[in-house]
Each structure stands twice: as C-alpha cells, then as structure tokens.
XYZ file of C-alpha atoms in Angstrom:
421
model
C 12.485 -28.337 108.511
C 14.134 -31.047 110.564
C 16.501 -33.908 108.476
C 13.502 -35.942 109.294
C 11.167 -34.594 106.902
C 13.938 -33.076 104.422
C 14.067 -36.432 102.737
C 17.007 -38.980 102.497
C 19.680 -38.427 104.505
C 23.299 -37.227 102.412
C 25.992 -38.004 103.748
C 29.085 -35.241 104.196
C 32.449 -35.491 103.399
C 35.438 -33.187 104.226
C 38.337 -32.474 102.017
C 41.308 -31.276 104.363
C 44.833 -30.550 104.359
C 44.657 -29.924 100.662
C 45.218 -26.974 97.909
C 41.608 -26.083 96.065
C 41.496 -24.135 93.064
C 38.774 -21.589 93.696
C 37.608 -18.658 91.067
C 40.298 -19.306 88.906
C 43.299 -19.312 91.905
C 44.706 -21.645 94.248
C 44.062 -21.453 97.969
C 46.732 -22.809 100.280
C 45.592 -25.337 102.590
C 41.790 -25.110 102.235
C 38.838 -27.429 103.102
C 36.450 -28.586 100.640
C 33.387 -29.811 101.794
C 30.772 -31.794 99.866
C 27.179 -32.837 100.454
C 24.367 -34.601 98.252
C 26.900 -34.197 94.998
C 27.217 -30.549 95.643
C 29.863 -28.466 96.813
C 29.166 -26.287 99.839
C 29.976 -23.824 102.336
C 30.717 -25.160 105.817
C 29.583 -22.780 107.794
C 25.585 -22.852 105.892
C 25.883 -26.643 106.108
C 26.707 -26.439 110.170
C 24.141 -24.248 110.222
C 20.997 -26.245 108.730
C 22.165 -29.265 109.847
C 24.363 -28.685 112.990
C 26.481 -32.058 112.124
C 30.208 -32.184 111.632
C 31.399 -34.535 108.447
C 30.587 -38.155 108.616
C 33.722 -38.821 106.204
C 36.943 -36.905 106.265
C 39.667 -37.118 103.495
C 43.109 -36.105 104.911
C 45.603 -35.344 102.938
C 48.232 -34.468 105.621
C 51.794 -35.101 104.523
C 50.712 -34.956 100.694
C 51.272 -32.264 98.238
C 47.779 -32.318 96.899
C 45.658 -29.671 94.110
C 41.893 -30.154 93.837
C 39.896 -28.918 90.517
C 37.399 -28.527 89.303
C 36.475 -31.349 86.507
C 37.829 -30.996 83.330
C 35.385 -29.702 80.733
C 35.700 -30.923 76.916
C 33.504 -29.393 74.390
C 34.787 -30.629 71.037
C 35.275 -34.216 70.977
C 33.867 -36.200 67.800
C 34.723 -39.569 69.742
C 37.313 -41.865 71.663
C 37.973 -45.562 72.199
C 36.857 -46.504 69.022
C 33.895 -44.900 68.757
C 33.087 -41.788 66.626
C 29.292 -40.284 67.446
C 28.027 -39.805 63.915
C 27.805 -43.337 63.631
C 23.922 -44.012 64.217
C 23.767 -47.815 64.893
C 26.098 -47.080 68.266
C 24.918 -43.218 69.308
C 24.050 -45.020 72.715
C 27.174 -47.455 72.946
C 29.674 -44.606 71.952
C 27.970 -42.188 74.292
C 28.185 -44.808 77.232
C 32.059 -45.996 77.009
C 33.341 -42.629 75.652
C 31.325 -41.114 79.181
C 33.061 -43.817 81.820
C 36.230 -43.974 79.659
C 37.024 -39.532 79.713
C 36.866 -39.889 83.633
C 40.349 -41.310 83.990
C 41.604 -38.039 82.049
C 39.883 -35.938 84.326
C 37.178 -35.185 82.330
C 33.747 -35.038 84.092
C 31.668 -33.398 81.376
C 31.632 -33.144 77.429
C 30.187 -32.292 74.283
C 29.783 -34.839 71.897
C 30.600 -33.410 68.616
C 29.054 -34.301 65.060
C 30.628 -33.187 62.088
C 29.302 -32.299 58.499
C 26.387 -35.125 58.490
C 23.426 -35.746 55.591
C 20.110 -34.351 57.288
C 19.114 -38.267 58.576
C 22.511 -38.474 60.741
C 21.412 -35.631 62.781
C 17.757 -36.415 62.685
C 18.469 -40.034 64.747
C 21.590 -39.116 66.708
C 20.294 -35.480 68.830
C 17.027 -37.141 69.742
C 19.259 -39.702 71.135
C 22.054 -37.450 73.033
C 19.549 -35.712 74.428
C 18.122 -38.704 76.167
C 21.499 -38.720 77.501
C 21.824 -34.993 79.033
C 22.755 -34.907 82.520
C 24.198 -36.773 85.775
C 24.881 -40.502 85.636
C 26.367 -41.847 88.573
C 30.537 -43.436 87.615
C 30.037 -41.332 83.851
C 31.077 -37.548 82.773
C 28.143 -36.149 81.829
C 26.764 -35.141 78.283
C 25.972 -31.226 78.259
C 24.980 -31.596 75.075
C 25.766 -31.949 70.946
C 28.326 -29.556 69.189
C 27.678 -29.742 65.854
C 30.181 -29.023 63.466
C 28.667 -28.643 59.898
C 26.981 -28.594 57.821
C 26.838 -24.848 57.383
C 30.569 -24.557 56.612
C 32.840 -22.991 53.611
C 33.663 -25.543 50.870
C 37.601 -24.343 50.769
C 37.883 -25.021 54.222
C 36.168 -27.936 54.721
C 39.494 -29.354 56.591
C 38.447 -33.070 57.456
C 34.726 -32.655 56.947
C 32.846 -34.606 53.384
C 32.309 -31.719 51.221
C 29.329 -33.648 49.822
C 27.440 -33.230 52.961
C 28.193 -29.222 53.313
C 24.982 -26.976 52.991
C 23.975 -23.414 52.506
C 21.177 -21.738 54.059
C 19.485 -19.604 51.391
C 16.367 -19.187 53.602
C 17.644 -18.751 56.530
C 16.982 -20.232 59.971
C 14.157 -22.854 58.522
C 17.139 -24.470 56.301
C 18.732 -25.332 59.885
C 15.662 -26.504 60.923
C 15.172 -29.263 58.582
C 18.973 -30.083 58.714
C 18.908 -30.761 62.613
C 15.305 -31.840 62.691
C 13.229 -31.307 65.846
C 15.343 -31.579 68.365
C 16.402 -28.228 67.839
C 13.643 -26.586 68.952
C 13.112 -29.181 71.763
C 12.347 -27.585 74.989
C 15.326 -29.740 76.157
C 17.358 -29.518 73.530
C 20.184 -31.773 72.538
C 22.116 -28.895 70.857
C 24.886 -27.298 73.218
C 26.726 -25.449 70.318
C 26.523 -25.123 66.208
C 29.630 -24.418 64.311
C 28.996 -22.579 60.869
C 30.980 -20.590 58.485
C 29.342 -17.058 58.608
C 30.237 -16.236 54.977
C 27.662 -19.159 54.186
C 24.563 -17.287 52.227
C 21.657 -16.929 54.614
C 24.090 -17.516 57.758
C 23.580 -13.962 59.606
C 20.319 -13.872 59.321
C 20.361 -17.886 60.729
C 21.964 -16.827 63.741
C 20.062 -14.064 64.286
C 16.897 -15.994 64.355
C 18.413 -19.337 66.282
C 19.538 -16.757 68.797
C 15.897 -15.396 69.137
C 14.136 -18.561 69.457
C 17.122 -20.440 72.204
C 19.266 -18.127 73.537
C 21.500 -21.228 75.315
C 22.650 -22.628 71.874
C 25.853 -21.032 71.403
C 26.861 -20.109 67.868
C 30.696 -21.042 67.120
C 32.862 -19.565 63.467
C 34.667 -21.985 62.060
C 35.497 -24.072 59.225
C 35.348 -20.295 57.512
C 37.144 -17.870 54.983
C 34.652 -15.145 56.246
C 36.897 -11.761 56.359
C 37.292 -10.129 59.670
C 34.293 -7.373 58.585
C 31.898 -10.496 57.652
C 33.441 -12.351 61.437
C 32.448 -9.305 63.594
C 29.228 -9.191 61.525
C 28.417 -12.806 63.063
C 29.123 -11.676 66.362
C 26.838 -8.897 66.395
C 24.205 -11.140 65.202
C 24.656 -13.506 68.218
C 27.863 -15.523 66.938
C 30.184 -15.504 71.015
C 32.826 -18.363 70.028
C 35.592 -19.699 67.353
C 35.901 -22.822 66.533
C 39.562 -23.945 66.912
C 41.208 -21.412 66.258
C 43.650 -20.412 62.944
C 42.514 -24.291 62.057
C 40.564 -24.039 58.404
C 39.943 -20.392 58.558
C 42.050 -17.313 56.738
C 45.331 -16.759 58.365
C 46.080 -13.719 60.040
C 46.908 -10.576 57.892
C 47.992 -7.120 58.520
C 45.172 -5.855 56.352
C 42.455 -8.523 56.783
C 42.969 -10.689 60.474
C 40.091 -12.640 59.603
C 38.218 -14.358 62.710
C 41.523 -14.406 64.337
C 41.423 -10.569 64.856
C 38.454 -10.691 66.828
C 40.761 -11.768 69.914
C 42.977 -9.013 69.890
C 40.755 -5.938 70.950
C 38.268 -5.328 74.089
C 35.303 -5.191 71.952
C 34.676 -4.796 67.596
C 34.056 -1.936 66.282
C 30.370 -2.839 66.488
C 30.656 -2.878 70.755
C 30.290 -6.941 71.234
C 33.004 -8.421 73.305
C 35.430 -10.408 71.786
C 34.708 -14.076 71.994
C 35.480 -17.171 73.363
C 37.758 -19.338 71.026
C 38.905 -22.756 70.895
C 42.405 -24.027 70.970
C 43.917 -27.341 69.927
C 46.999 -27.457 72.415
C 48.715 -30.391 70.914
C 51.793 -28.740 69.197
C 50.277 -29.903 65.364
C 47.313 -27.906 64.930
C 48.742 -25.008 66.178
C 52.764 -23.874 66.118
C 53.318 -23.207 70.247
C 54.177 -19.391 69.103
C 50.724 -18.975 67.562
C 49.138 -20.224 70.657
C 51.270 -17.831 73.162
C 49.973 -15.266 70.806
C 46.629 -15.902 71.087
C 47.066 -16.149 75.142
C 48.351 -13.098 75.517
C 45.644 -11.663 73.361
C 42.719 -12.792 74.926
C 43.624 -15.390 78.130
C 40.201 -15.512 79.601
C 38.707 -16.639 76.315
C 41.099 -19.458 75.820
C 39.355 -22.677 75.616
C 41.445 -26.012 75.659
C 39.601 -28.644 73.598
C 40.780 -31.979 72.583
C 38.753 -32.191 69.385
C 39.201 -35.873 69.643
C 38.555 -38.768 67.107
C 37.710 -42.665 67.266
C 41.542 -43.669 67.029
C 42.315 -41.515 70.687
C 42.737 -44.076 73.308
C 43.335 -47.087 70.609
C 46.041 -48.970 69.116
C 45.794 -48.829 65.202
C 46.145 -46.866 62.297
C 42.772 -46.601 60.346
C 39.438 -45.046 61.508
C 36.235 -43.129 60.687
C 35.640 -39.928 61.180
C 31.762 -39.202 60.475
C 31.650 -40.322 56.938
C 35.718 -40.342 55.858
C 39.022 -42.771 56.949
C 41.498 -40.980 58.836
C 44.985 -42.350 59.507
C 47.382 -41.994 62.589
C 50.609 -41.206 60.956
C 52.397 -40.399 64.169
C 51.521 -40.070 68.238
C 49.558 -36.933 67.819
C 48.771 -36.667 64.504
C 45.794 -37.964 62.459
C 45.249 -37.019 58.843
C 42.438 -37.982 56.080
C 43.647 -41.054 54.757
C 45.626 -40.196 51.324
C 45.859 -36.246 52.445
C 47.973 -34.191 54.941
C 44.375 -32.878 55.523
C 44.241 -32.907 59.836
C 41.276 -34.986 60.862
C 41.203 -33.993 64.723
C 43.034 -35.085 67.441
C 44.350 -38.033 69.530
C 45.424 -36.695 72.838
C 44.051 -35.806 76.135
C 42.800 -33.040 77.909
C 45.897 -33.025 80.634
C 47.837 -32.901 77.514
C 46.938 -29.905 76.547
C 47.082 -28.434 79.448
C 50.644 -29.269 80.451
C 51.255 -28.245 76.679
C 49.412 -24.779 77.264
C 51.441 -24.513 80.262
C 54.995 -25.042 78.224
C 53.443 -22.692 75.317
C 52.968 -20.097 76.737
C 54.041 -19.773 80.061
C 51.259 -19.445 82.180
C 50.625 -20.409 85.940
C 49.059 -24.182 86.348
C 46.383 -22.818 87.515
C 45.644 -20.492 84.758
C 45.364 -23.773 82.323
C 43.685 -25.850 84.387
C 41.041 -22.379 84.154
C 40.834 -23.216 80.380
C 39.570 -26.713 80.466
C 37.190 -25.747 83.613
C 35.782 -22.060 84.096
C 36.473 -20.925 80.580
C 34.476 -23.507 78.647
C 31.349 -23.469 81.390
C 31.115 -19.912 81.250
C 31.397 -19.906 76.998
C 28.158 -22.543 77.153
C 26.508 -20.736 80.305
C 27.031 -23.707 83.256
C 29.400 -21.940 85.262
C 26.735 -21.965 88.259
C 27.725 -25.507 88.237
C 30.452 -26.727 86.258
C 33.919 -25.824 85.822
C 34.062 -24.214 89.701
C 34.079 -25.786 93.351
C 32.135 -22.803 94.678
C 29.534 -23.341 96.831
C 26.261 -25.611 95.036
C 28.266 -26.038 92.150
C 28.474 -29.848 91.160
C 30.760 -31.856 92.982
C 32.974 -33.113 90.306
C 36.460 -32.458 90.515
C 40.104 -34.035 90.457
C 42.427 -34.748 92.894
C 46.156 -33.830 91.856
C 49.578 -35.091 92.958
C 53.166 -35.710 91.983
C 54.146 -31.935 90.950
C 57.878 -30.910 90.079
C 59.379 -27.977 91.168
C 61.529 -27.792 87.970
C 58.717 -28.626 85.705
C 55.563 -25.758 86.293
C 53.595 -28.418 84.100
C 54.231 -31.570 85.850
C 50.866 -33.199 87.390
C 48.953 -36.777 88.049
C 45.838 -37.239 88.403
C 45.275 -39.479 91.503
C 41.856 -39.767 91.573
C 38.536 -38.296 90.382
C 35.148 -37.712 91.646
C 32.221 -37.417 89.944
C 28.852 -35.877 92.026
C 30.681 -36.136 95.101
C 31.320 -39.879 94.520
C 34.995 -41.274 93.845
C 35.018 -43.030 90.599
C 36.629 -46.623 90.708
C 39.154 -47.270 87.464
C-alpha cells in the first residue's frame, strides 16, 4: 500500500545520542525512533516506508536517560481537586491530567474512596467518558476504587459510615458501582476490598468471571494470611499499599504481607503485585527494603495522592472527610494521627525507593512504569518503549555520580508529542 492511500501522512522523529531504558535496563547510546504516537523499530519503519526521519533530536554532548512514562495507579486527586467530588468529576479529571505531566506522569488511575452508592453511580459513567489519549494530558486508564467493601477497624482515612458488606455476593457490588461496571467499556481499572468482608470471595470470584481486566486489590483488611491467599485463589493479583491499614507482620500469622515472601501460596497462585507508598511516613525505609528484596518485580510505586498535593494550605477533603497537612509529606484526618494519603510525587518516590533500598535507577524507574502496566494488563503499550508501544516517555538529565538517585526531568512527551509547561 503506497503512503498515498495509507492515509495521513505521520511524521518521524529520531531520538539519538541518548540512553533508553528498554525491558526494564538501560541501553548505552541507543536510538529511539517514533512515528504516529508509537514507538517503533527502525529497521520495519525503513522498510514500509523507505524514508529516513523528518525530525532528529540530538542529544550529543548531554548525559541524557529516556523512559518510559511514569504510571500512577492510586491517586484520589491533586491541585485541589479530589475525584469523589461529583459537581467537578470533569474539571478535576482535566487539570489533575495536564497538571501530572510535569512529574512525569503520562497515565493514571483516578482513585475513589469509600463513597455512598450515588457517588459512584455519577462519577464512573463520567471517567469513563474520559478513558484514553488526549493530546497535552496523561491519560485516564481507568477508576480504582477504594471502598466500600473494606474492614471497619481498618478503615484508615476512609468514612466508616459509607463501608459495606456484601452478604449476596457479586450483585451487592453491582448496585454499589451501578452500571458502569458491567459496561463493555468499563470505567473500573481496579477495586480494592477487604477479603474478610462476608460475601467477598465469592464477589471476586464472580467479578473475575464476568471482566477478567478489572483487577481485584486487598486492602484496607485484617483478613489473616489463610483468608489473603484465599482471595488470591479466587482471582484477588494485588495489595493495596502495602502494611498501610492491614495486620502487621507476625511470625505466626504474616497476614497479606506474607503473600510477598514465597514463589507461589500454598494454593499454587503467584504471589502478587503490591503497592508501596515510598514517602518515608507510610512506610519506615527498612520495611520497604524488606519488601524489595522479597518480591522486586511486584513492587509498585504509587503516590496515593490527595487534593492538598501540589497546593499551598492546610485543610482539604478527602471524599467525604477534612484532612490536614501537618508537615511536607504528611497529611492526617483532621483531629486524628489517622494518615489520609499522600502529598508527594511520583519522582519522589522513586529517588526515595532508590535511597531505601538500594536498587539501580533503573530498577525504580521499572516500578512506576513496567510494574504497574503489567499488574493492570497494558504493558503492550504502557510502561515500555518497545516497539508499538505508546510513545509517551520522559527525557532525563542532571544525574550525580555521588547521588545513584539524583535526576530532572527535562522534558516529557506524551503520544510522540512534546508537552509545553
């Protein structure tokens, strides 16, 4: 088929002179070349279209690192805006998705926590109108939702008025979420639940039967580590940040927190992915080296962000409590110690994750890119700059040689296009 009849031309640009991170390691001065928002390989593309690049970035001279885009799949909101509030779904969903890109981030799940039935009933309908690419934004993969189905004593910052049980099973989820649920699009990316919850195995079981791409998270949990591997077996493949409001770790009962530490449960399912909060509150920097070395490929950095990240203030909501900002990086309900999420930024955590634990760059930078795509099932085009994967990644500079964790982000690109700040 000549270019003629193949439809609009697309332009291609070369990346030269520059370190890429490819399948999870960095390749010394590489090429990366792009085409139509899409990575791909050079030697196909001179093939098809026998053309050479009609742009070519050179980065000659400069100590440069290109990434994939950061992927963030717990983030209740930022800037102000927190995404359980119904009256600005659309607002919150359109600042939060230009603001992440100077972070790095180029795609997200916008996370709900515990929520009466009518919150979810107006908001999914409404992310879901929002799934996928939109040119100068990081795009919306889908809703996490966080609640209701959670345990009372470890309801952390969540309104225990709103928490639910799910004596008959999957259709009690059902009329929590509402329709979108079963949407042939749906809005739902992931669903957070205690496991211990009565009717919860049997829910998972079931949601897992009727939309095998919703991925069922533990969290917010006192479920023993017996009841924990149960939930995997039924279709359960994450934890929701991990040791946060779930049993600690015990010689003679680990809890979810076990299920890291062997090759597979007793019951044959592989361990699972988990989430970690690598801001040096939620988690002591020994407990996260612990769980690193127990399970590095499952280690998922996620921001768990509020409204207050990325503001000035003291006071905001998060779904229907007040949370204050009692110091840089911490955020508790207001009149509590309780933790009420987050207020840093992904390349925090991942300098942090670096410092905690000691592993390469490269290997962090994995678990805000290939790790989280792969846990959601979008690592054919997220999280990777392998050949027709997306083209969104991020340019890095400035690295110290005495400082493994030192990096800026110079600029980012988001379907092949560089995003103007």
């Amino acid at each position: 088929m000549s270019e003629a009849t193949a439809g609009p031309y697309q332009k291609i640009t070369k990346f030269t002179n520059c370190d890429v991170l490819r399948n999870g390691k960095i390749v010394k001065d590489e090429t990366l070349w792009v085409r139509g928002g899409k990575i791909v390989d050079p030697a196909s593309l001179f093939y098809e279209t026998e053309r050479g690049p009609d742009e070519i970035v050179d980065f000659k001279g400069r100590k440069t690192l290109i990434v994939p885009g950061f992927v963030d799949i717990q983030l209740n909101g930022y800037f102000g805006y927190d995404f359980a509030d119904t009256d600005k779904i659309e607002e919150s969903l359109d600042v939060v998705s230009r603001g992440l890109l100077k972070y790095g981030v180029t795609s997200f799940c916008p996370t709900l926590v515990s929520s009466p039935a009518e919150v979810y009933h107006e908001v999914l309908p409404k992310i879901a109108l929002r799934k996928g690419k939109r040119s100068g934004h990081a795009e919306v993969l889908g809703a996490h939702i966080e609640g209701p189905f959670l345990a009372p004593p470890k309801k952390g910052a969540h309104d225990k008025f709103t928490l639910k049980s799910c004596p008959n099973g999957y259709q009690d989820m059902l009329d929590c979420y509402g329709p979108s649920l079963e949407a042939a699009d749906s809005a739902v990316q992931i669903i957070t639940v205690a496991s211990e919850v009565e009717g919860m195995h049997t829910c998972i079981y079931e949601l897992k039967q009727r939309n095998k791409n919703i991925v069922v998270s533990l969290g917010h949990t006192q479920a023993r580590f017996k009841d924990a591997e149960a939930a995997l077996n039924c279709g359960a493949t994450m934890i929701t940040h991990l040791f946060n409001a779930m049993e600690p770790f015990h010689h003679r009962d680990p809890g979810p927190v076990g299920l890291i530490g062997c090759s597979l449960t007793s019951s044959g399912v592989d361990k699972p992915y988990y989430g970690i909060i690598a801001d040096g509150v939620h988690a002591d920097p020994a407990s996260v080296r612990i769980a690193y070395v127990a399970h590095p490929d499952g280690c998922i950095l996620v921001t768990d962000a509020i409204a207050a990240a990325g503001m000035e203030g003291d006071v905001f909501s998060l779904g229907t409590m007040t949370v204050r900002r009692i110091s840089e990086v911490e955020v508790v309900i207001d009149g509590t110690n309780t933790l009420a999420g987050s207020v840093v930024t992904m390349p925090y955590c991942i300098k942090n994750l670096v410092r905690f634990t000691g592993c390469t760059l490269a290997q962090a930078i994995n678990a805000a890119t290939i790790a989280p795509a792969t846990s959601i099932g979008i690592s054919d085009r997220k999280g990777t700059l392998m050949p027709n994967s997306d083209a969104d990644f991020v340019i890095l500079d400035e690295f110290d040689e005495m400082d493994p964790s030192a990096f800026n982000i110079a600029d980012v690109y988001v379907n092949g296009e560089k995003v103007q700040f």
